[in-house]
Amino acid sequence: MTKLKRTVKDLFKARFAGQRLSAAERYLASAQSLEEVERRQRELMRQGF
């Protein structure tokens, strides 16, 4: 049972991490100018991306 719980937990963490990265990519892609891309990149770096 413990191994199953660990596997489910790992799957959940991997999915959550993938969703965070996808959201970050969409956030960067929606920038309208180079300056805005740079600003958003700095924001994401501060948040640990």
Backbone as ProteinMPNN parsed JSONL, in Angstrom:
{"seq_chain_A": "MTKLKRTVKDLFKARFAGQRLSAAERYLASAQSLEEVERRQRELMRQGF", "coords_chain_A": {"N_chain_A": [[0.827, -1.205, 0.0], [1.96, 1.236, 0.738], [3.832, 1.703, -1.294], [2.125, 2.058, -3.456], [0.765, 4.397, -2.669], [2.911, 6.17, -2.741], [3.542, 6.129, -5.449], [1.206, 7.207, -6.607], [1.297, 9.713, -5.445], [3.692, 10.698, -6.584], [2.926, 10.763, -9.292], [0.916, 12.713, -9.187], [2.417, 14.954, -8.377], [4.133, 15.235, -10.585], [2.31, 15.802, -12.613], [1.237, 18.229, -11.667], [3.532, 19.844, -11.727], [3.988, 19.891, -14.471], [1.707, 21.262, -15.333], [2.175, 23.746, -14.157], [4.446, 24.594, -15.577], [3.39, 24.723, -18.168], [1.52, 26.765, -17.831], [3.254, 28.871, -17.266], [4.632, 29.05, -19.696], [2.529, 29.819, -21.403], [1.968, 32.295, -20.268], [4.315, 33.73, -20.836], [4.201, 33.642, -23.635], [2.059, 35.254, -24.208], [2.911, 37.825, -24.041], [3.323, 41.125, -25.331], [5.468, 42.653, -26.181], [9.079, 42.87, -26.426], [10.197, 43.943, -24.112], [8.196, 43.408, -22.263], [8.255, 40.625, -22.263], [10.79, 40.2, -21.142], [10.377, 41.33, -18.6], [8.391, 39.638, -17.601], [9.809, 37.241, -17.601], [11.693, 37.794, -15.608], [9.957, 37.999, -13.399], [8.982, 35.352, -13.276], [11.373, 34.01, -12.749], [11.917, 34.947, -10.18], [9.913, 33.623, -8.865], [10.75, 31.06, -8.931], [10.971, 29.594, -11.32]], "CA_chain_A": [[0.0, 0.0, 0.0], [2.823, 2.416, 0.806], [4.401, 1.929, -2.618], [1.046, 2.602, -4.284], [0.567, 5.796, -2.277], [4.057, 6.931, -3.219], [3.406, 6.238, -6.896], [0.125, 8.16, -6.87], [1.81, 11.027, -5.055], [4.651, 11.106, -7.611], [2.165, 11.111, -10.498], [0.254, 13.99, -8.94], [3.436, 16.002, -8.385], [4.605, 15.409, -11.957], [1.246, 16.477, -13.368], [1.163, 19.599, -11.18], [4.704, 20.553, -12.245], [3.746, 20.105, -15.899], [0.698, 22.313, -15.474], [2.819, 25.023, -13.823], [5.301, 24.983, -16.694], [2.517, 25.106, -19.285], [0.967, 28.083, -17.511], [4.344, 29.837, -17.412], [4.868, 29.218, -21.13], [1.424, 30.624, -21.952], [2.147, 33.647, -19.735], [5.364, 34.368, -21.634], [3.772, 33.741, -25.031], [1.046, 36.296, -24.368], [3.534, 39.148, -23.961], [3.182, 41.878, -26.577], [6.716, 43.295, -26.586], [10.291, 42.276, -25.876], [10.342, 44.421, -22.739], [7.234, 42.681, -21.442], [8.778, 39.259, -22.13], [11.888, 40.257, -20.177], [9.8, 41.578, -17.277], [7.71, 38.413, -17.172], [10.846, 36.257, -17.297], [12.228, 38.128, -14.277], [8.932, 37.622, -12.417], [8.972, 33.894, -13.151], [12.622, 33.607, -12.09], [11.741, 35.211, -8.747], [8.985, 32.628, -8.332], [11.399, 29.758, -8.935], [10.897, 28.871, -12.595]], "C_chain_A": [[0.867, 1.262, 0.0], [3.413, 2.741, -0.569], [3.354, 2.521, -3.559], [0.798, 4.068, -3.956], [1.687, 6.668, -2.826], [3.952, 7.145, -4.726], [2.329, 7.256, -7.269], [0.588, 9.573, -6.546], [2.794, 11.554, -6.105], [3.954, 11.506, -8.908], [1.487, 12.468, -10.352], [1.255, 15.136, -9.002], [3.935, 16.284, -9.799], [3.564, 16.154, -12.791], [1.152, 17.947, -12.966], [2.331, 20.419, -11.721], [4.526, 20.847, -13.732], [2.741, 21.208, -16.15], [1.297, 23.68, -15.169], [3.681, 25.507, -14.975], [4.472, 25.416, -17.899], [1.928, 26.493, -19.057], [2.032, 29.159, -17.678], [4.643, 30.098, -18.885], [3.777, 30.056, -21.781], [1.555, 32.081, -21.513], [3.206, 34.394, -20.546], [4.917, 34.585, -23.077], [2.768, 34.87, -25.248], [1.619, 37.71, -24.27], [3.502, 39.822, -25.331], [4.482, 42.508, -27.065], [7.898, 42.59, -25.927], [10.489, 42.688, -24.42], [9.412, 43.667, -21.793], [7.676, 41.228, -21.241], [9.878, 39.233, -21.077], [11.368, 40.458, -18.761], [9.144, 40.316, -16.736], [8.718, 37.312, -16.843], [11.445, 36.519, -15.918], [11.247, 37.743, -13.181], [8.933, 36.115, -12.184], [10.238, 33.386, -12.468], [12.526, 33.833, -10.584], [10.845, 34.175, -8.088], [9.558, 31.219, -8.386], [11.281, 28.953, -10.208], [12.222, 28.928, -13.299]], "O_chain_A": [[0.537, 2.244, -0.666], [3.486, 3.906, -0.961], [3.67, 3.392, -4.37], [0.637, 4.89, -4.858], [1.443, 7.77, -3.318], [4.246, 8.234, -5.219], [2.538, 8.079, -8.161], [0.303, 10.515, -7.287], [2.735, 12.727, -6.475], [4.348, 12.479, -9.551], [1.485, 13.273, -11.284], [0.98, 16.172, -9.607], [4.137, 17.44, -10.17], [3.906, 17.034, -13.581], [1.005, 18.816, -13.825], [2.145, 21.565, -12.131], [4.876, 21.931, -14.198], [2.902, 22.002, -17.077], [0.974, 24.664, -15.836], [3.657, 26.689, -15.319], [4.825, 26.381, -18.577], [1.847, 27.299, -19.984], [1.741, 30.245, -18.18], [4.881, 31.24, -19.278], [4.066, 30.911, -22.618], [1.285, 32.994, -22.293], [3.013, 35.557, -20.9], [5.229, 35.617, -23.671], [2.646, 35.384, -26.36], [0.881, 38.686, -24.403], [3.639, 39.162, -26.361], [4.591, 42.862, -28.239], [7.729, 41.812, -24.988], [10.9, 41.875, -23.591], [9.787, 43.331, -20.669], [7.488, 40.667, -20.161], [9.9, 38.35, -20.219], [11.86, 39.829, -17.824], [9.314, 39.964, -15.569], [8.507, 36.536, -15.911], [11.678, 35.586, -15.15], [11.652, 37.217, -12.144], [8.891, 35.654, -11.044], [10.181, 32.432, -11.691], [12.996, 33.009, -9.8], [10.992, 33.88, -6.902], [8.912, 30.275, -7.929], [11.474, 27.737, -10.183], [12.366, 28.378, -14.39]]}, "name": "protein", "num_of_chains": 1, "seq": "MTKLKRTVKDLFKARFAGQRLSAAERYLASAQSLEEVERRQRELMRQGF"}
